PDB file of C-alpha atoms in Angstrom:
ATOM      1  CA  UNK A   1       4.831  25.872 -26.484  1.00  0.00           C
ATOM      2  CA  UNK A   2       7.035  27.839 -28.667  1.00  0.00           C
ATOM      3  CA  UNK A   3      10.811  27.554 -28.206  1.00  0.00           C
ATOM      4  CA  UNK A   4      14.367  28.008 -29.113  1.00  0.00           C
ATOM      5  CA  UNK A   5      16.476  25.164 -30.332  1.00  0.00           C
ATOM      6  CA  UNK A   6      19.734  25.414 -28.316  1.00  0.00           C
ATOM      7  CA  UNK A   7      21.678  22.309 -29.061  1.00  0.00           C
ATOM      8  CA  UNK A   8      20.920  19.162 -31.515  1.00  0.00           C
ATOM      9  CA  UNK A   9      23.194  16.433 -30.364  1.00  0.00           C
ATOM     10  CA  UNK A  10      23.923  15.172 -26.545  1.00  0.00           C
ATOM     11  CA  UNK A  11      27.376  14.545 -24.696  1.00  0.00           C
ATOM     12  CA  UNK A  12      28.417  11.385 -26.619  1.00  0.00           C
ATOM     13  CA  UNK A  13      27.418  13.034 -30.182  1.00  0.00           C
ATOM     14  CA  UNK A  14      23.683  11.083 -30.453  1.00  0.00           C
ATOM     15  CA  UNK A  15      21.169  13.029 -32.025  1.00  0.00           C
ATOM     16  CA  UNK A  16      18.833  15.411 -29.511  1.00  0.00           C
ATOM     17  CA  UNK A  17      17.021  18.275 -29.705  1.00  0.00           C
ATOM     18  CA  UNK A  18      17.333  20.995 -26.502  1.00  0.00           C
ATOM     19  CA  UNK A  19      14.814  23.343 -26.304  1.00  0.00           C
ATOM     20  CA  UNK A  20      14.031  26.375 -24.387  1.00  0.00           C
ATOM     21  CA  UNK A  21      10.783  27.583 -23.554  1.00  0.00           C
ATOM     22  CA  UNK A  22      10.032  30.989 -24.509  1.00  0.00           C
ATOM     23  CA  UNK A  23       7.774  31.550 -21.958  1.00  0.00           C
ATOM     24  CA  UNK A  24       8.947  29.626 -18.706  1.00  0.00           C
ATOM     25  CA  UNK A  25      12.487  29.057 -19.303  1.00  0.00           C
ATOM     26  CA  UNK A  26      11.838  25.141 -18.911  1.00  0.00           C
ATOM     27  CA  UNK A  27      14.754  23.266 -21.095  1.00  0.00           C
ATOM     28  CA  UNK A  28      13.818  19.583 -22.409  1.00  0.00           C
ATOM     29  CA  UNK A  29      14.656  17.598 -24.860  1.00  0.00           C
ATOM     30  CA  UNK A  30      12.181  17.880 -27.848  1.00  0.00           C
ATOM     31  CA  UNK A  31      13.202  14.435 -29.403  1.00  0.00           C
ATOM     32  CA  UNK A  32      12.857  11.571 -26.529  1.00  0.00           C
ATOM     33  CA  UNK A  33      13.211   7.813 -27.344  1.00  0.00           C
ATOM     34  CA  UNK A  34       9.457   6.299 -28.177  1.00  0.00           C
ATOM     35  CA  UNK A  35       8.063   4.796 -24.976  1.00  0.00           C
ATOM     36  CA  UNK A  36       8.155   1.398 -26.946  1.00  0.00           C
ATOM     37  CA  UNK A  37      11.888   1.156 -27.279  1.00  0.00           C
ATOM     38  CA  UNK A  38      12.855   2.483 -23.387  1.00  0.00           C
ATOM     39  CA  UNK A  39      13.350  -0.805 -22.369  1.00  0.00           C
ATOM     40  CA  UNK A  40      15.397  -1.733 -25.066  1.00  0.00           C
ATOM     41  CA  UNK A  41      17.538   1.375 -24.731  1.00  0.00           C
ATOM     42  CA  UNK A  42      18.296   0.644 -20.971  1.00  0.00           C
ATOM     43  CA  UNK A  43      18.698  -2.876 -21.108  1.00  0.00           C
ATOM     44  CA  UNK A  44      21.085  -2.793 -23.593  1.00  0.00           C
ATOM     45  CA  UNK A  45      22.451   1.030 -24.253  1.00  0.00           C
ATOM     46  CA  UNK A  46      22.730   2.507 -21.402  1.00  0.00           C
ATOM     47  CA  UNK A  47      25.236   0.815 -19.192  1.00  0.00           C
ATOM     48  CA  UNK A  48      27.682   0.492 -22.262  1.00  0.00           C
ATOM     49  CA  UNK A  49      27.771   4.263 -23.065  1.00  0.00           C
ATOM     50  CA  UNK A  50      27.499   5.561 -19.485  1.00  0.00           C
ATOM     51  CA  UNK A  51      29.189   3.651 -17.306  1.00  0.00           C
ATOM     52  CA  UNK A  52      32.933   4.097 -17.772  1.00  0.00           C
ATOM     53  CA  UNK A  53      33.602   0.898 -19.543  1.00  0.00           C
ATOM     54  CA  UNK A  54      33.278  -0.800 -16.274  1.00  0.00           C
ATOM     55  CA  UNK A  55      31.634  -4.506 -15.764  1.00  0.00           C
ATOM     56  CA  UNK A  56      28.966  -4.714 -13.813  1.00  0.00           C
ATOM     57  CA  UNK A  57      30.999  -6.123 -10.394  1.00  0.00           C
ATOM     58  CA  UNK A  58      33.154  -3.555 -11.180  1.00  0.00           C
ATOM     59  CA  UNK A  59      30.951  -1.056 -11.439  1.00  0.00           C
ATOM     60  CA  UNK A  60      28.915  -2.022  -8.179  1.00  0.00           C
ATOM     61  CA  UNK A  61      32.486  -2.170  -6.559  1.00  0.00           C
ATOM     62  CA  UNK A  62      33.190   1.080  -7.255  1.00  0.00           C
ATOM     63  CA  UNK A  63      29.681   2.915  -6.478  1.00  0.00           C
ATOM     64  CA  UNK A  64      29.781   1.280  -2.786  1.00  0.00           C
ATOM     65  CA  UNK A  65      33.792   1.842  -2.151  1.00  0.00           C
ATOM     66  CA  UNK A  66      34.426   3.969   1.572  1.00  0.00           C
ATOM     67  CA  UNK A  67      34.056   7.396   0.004  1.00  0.00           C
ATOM     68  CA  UNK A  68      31.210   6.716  -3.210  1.00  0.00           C
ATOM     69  CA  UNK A  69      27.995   8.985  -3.188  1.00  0.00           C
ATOM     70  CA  UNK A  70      25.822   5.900  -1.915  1.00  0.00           C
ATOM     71  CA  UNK A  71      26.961   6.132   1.999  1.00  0.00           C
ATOM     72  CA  UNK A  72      26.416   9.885   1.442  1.00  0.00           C
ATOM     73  CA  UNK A  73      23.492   9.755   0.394  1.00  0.00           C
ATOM     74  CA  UNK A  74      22.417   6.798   2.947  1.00  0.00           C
ATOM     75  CA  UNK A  75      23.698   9.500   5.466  1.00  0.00           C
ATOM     76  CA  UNK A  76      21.836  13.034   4.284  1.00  0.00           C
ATOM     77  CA  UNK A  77      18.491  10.802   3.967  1.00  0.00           C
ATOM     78  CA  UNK A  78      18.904   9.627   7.886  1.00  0.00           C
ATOM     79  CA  UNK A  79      19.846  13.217   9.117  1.00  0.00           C
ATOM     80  CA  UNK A  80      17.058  14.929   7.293  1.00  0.00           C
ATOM     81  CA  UNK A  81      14.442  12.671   8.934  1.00  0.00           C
ATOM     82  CA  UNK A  82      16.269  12.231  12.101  1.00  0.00           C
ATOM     83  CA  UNK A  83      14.073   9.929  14.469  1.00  0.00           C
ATOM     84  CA  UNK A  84      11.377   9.114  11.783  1.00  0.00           C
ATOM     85  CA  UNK A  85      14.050   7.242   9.824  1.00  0.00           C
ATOM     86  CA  UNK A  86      12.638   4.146  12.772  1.00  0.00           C
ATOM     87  CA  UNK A  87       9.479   4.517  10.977  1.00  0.00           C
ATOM     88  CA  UNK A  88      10.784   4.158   8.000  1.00  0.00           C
ATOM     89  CA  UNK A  89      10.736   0.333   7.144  1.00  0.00           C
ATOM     90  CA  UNK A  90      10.726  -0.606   3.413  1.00  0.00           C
ATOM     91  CA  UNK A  91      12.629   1.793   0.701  1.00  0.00           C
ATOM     92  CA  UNK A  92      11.900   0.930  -2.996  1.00  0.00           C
ATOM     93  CA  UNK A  93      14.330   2.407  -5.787  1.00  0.00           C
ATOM     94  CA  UNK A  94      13.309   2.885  -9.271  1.00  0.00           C
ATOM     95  CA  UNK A  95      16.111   2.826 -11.335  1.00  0.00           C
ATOM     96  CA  UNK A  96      18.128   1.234  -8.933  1.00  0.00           C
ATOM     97  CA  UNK A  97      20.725   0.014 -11.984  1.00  0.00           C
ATOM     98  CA  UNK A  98      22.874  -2.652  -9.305  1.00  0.00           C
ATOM     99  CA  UNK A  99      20.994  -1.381  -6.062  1.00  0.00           C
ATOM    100  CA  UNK A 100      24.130   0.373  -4.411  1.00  0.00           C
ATOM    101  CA  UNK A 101      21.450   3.239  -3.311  1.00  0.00           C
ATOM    102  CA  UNK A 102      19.771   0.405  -1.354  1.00  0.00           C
ATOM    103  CA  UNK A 103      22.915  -1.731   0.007  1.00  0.00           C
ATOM    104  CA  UNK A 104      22.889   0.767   2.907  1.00  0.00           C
ATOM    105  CA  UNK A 105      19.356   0.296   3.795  1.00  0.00           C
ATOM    106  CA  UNK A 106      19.955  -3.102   3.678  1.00  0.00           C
ATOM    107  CA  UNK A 107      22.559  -4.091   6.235  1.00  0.00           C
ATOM    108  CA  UNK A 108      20.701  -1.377   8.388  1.00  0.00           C
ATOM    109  CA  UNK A 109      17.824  -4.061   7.903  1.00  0.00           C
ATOM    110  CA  UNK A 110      15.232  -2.150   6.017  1.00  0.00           C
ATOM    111  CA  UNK A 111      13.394  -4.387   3.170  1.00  0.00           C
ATOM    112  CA  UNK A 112      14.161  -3.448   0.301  1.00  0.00           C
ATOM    113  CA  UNK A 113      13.234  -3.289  -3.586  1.00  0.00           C
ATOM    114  CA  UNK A 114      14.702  -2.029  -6.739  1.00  0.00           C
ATOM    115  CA  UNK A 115      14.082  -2.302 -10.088  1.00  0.00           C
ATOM    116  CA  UNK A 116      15.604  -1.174 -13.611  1.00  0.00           C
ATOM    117  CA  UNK A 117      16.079  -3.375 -17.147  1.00  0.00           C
ATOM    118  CA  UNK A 118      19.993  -4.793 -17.561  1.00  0.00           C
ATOM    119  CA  UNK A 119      20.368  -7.855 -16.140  1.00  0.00           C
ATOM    120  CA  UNK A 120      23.505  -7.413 -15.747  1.00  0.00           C
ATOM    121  CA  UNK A 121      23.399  -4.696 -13.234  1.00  0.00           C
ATOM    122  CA  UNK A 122      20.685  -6.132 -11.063  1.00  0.00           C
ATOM    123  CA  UNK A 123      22.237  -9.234 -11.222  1.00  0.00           C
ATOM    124  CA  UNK A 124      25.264  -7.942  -9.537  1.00  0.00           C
ATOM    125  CA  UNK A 125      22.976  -6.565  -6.395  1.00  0.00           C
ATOM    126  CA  UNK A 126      21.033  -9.700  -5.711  1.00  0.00           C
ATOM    127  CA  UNK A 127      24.676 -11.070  -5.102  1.00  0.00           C
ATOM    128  CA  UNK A 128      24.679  -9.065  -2.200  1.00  0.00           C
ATOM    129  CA  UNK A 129      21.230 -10.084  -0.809  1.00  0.00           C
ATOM    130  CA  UNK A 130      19.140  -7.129  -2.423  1.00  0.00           C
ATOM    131  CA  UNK A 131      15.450  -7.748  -3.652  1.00  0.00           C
ATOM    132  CA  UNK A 132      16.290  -6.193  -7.812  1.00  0.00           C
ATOM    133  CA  UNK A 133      13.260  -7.029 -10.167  1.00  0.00           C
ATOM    134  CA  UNK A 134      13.516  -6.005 -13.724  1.00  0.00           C
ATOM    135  CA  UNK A 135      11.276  -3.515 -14.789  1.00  0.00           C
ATOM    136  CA  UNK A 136       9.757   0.142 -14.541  1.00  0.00           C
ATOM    137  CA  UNK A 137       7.571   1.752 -12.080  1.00  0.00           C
ATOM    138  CA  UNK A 138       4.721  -0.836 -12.869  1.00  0.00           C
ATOM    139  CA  UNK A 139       7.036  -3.671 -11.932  1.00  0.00           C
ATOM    140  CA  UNK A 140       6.947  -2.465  -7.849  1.00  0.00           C
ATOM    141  CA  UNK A 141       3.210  -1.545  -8.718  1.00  0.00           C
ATOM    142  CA  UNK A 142       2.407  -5.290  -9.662  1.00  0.00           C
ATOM    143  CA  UNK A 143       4.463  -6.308  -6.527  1.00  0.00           C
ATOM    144  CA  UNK A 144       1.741  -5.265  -4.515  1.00  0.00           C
ATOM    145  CA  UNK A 145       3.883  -4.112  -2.049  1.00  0.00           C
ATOM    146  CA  UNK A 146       4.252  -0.158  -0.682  1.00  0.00           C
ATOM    147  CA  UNK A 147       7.235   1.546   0.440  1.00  0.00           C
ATOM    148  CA  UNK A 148       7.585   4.291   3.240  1.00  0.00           C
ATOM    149  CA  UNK A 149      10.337   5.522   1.428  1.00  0.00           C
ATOM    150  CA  UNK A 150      11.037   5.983  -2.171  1.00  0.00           C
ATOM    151  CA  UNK A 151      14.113   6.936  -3.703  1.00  0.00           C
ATOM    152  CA  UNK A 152      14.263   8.299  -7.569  1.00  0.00           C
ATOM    153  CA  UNK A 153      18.692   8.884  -7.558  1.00  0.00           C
ATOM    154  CA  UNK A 154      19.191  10.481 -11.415  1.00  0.00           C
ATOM    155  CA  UNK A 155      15.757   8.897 -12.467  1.00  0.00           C
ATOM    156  CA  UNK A 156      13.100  11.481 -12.312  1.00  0.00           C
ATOM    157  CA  UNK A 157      14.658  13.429 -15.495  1.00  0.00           C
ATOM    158  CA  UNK A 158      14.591  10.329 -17.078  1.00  0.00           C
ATOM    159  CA  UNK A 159      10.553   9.642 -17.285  1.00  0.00           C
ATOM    160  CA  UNK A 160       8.612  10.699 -20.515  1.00  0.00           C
ATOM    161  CA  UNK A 161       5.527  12.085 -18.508  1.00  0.00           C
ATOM    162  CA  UNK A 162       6.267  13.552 -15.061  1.00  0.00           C
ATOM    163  CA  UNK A 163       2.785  14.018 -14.111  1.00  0.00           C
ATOM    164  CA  UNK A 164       1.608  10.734 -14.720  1.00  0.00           C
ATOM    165  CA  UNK A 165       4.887   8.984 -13.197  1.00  0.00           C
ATOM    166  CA  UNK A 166       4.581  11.091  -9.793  1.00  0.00           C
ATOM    167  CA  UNK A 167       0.891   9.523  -9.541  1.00  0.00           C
ATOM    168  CA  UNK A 168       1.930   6.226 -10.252  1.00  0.00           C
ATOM    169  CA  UNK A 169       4.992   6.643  -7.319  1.00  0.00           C
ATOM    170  CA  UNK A 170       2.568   7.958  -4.946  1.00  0.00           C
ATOM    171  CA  UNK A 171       0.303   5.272  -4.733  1.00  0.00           C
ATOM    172  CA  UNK A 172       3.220   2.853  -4.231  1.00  0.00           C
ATOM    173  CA  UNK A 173       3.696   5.332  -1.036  1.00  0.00           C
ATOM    174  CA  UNK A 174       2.737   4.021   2.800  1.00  0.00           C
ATOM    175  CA  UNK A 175       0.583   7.112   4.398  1.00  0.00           C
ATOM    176  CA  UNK A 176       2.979   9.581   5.663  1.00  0.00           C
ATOM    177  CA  UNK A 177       5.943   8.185   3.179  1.00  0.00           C
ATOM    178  CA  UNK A 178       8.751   9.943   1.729  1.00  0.00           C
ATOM    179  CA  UNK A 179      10.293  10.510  -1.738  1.00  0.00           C
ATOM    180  CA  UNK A 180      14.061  11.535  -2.263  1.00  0.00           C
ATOM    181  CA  UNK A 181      14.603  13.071  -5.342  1.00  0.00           C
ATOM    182  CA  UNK A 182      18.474  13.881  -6.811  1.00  0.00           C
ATOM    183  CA  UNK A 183      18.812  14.966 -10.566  1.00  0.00           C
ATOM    184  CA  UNK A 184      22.172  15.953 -12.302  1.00  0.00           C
ATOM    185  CA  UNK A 185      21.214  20.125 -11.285  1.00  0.00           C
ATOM    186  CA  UNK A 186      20.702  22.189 -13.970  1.00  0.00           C
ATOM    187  CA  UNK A 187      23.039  24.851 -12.251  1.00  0.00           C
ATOM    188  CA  UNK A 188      25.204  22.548 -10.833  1.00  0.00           C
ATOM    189  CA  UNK A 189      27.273  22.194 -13.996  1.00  0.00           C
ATOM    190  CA  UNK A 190      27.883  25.757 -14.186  1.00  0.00           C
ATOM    191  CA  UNK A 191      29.736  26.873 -10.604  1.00  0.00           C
ATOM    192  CA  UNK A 192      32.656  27.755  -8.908  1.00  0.00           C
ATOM    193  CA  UNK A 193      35.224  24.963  -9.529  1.00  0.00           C
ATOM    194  CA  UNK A 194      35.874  25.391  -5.577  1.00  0.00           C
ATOM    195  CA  UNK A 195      32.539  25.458  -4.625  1.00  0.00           C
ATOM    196  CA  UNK A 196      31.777  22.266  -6.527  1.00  0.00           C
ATOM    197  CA  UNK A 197      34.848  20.307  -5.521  1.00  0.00           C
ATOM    198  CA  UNK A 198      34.131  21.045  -1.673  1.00  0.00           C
ATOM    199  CA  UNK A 199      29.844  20.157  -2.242  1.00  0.00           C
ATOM    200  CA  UNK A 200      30.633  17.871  -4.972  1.00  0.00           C
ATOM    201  CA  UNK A 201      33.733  15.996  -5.043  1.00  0.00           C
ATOM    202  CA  UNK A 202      34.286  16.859  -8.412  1.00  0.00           C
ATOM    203  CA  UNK A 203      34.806  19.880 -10.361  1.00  0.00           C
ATOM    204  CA  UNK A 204      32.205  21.584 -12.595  1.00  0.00           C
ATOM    205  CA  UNK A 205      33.061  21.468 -15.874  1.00  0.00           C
ATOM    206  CA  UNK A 206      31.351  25.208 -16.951  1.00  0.00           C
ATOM    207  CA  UNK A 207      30.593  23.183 -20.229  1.00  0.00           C
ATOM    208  CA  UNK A 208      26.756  22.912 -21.023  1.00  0.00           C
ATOM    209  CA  UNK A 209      27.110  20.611 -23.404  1.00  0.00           C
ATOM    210  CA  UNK A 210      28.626  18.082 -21.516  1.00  0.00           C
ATOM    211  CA  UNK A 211      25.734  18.007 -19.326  1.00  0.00           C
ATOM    212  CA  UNK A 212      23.139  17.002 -21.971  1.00  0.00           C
ATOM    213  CA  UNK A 213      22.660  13.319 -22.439  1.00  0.00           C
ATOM    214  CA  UNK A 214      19.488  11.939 -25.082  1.00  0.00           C
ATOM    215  CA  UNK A 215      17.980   9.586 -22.128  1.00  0.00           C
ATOM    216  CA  UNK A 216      17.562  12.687 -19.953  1.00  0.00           C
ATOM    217  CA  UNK A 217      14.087  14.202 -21.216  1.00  0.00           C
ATOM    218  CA  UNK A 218      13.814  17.594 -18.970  1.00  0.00           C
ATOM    219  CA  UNK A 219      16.872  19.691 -17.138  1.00  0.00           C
ATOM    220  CA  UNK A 220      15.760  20.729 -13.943  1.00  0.00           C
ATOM    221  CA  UNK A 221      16.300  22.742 -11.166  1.00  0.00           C
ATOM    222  CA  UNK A 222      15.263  22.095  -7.292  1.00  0.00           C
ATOM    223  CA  UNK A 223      12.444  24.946  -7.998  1.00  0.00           C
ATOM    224  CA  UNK A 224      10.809  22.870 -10.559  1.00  0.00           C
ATOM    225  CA  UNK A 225      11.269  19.387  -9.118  1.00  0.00           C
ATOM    226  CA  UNK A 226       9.250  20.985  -5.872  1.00  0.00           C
ATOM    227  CA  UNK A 227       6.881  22.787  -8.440  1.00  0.00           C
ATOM    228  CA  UNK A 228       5.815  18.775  -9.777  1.00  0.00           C
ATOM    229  CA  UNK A 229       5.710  16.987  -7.111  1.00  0.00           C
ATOM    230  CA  UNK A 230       3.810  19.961  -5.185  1.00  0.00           C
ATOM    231  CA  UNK A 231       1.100  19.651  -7.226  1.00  0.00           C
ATOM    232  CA  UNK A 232       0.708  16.506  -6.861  1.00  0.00           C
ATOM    233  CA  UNK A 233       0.184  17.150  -3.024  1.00  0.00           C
ATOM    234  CA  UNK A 234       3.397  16.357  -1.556  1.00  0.00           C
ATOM    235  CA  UNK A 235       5.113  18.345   0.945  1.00  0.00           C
ATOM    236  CA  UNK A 236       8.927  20.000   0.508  1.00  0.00           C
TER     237      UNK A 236
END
């Protein structure tokens, strides 16, 4: 792959590499943490740069308050499968940080599993009843347990290899399961400040560069998340 080196440090000034393909037009980061210290980078990086200077309760607070994304998202997930959503009877997360995706799920009595590596974070979700293990992907695997629904919130641009991540997801799937898969938006950062306030909440900054972050190893678009996890065999 040949490409063009477009920035060399991420939002909060830490050393990555952006590249462009030549070819495709695919932008990743060319310099991702060794698989041997991702663990250690999430347990006890991650939180601290990321998250606002906000404690854990605080942070959980926050993320399940009337108006936060996790109702919203609770909400799209049930009208886009409309009466299958009776089917759908345990939800896994991965990357579920303090399992505020899940809380919803939850009280509408679904069993449910997360996992991710601070402490901290989980700990503040099994306050609340949720089922948080510590852990990656092969955590849920070793569970033994399947899901009918799995949800990857802002996690899929965070694996090393895609391929190999999607296979080890879908086996973790019930026959007939279902995936929901939300990453930052490559094009989402670069809108009109209307049109991303009204979809959004927020406005778009129109600043690239305050869109990369080191722990996120490929920028994607909903045409290449569908690309993946299409050949793989699933269905948009």
């Amino acid at each position: 792959v040949e490409g063009i080196l477009i920035a060399e440090t991420d939002r909060f000034g830490i050393p990555c590499k952006t590249v462009i393909c030549k070819s495709c037009g695919f932008l990743f980061n060319d310099s991702f943490f060794p698989e041997e210290f991702i663990e250690s980078v999430y347990k006890k990086f991650y939180g601290k740069i990321n998250f606002s200077g906000l404690s854990p309760e605080e942070s959980f607070l926050k993320r399940t308050c009337p108006d936060a994304f996790t109702w919203k998202r609770y909400a799209y997930i049930s009208l886009q499968l409309g009466d299958r959503m009776k089917n759908v009877k345990t939800v896994f997360e991965i990357g579920c940080r303090d399992g505020c995706n899940l809380l919803p799920f939850h009280l509408a009595g679904k069993d449910v599993m997360g996992c991710d590596f601070d402490e901290d974070y989980l700990s503040a979700g099994r306050k609340r009843g949720l089922n948080l293990i510590r852990g990656g992907t092969d955590s849920l695997i070793a569970s033994g347990k399947k899901a009918d629904l799995i949800i990857l919130s802002h996690v899929f641009e965070h694996f090393i290899g895609l391929d190999k991540e999607i296979a080890k997801i879908k086996n973790l799937l019930t026959k007939g399961g279902y995936i929901y898969v939300e990453v930052p938006g490559l094009f989402n950062w670069n809108r009109k400040r209307r049109d991303s306030v009204a979809e959004d909440g927020y406005r778009s900054t129109n600043d690239f560069l305050s869109y990369i972050q080191a722990v996120h190893n490929y920028h994607l678009d909903l045409e290449k998340v569908a690309f993946f996890f299409e050949r793989a065999g699933f269905k948009m």
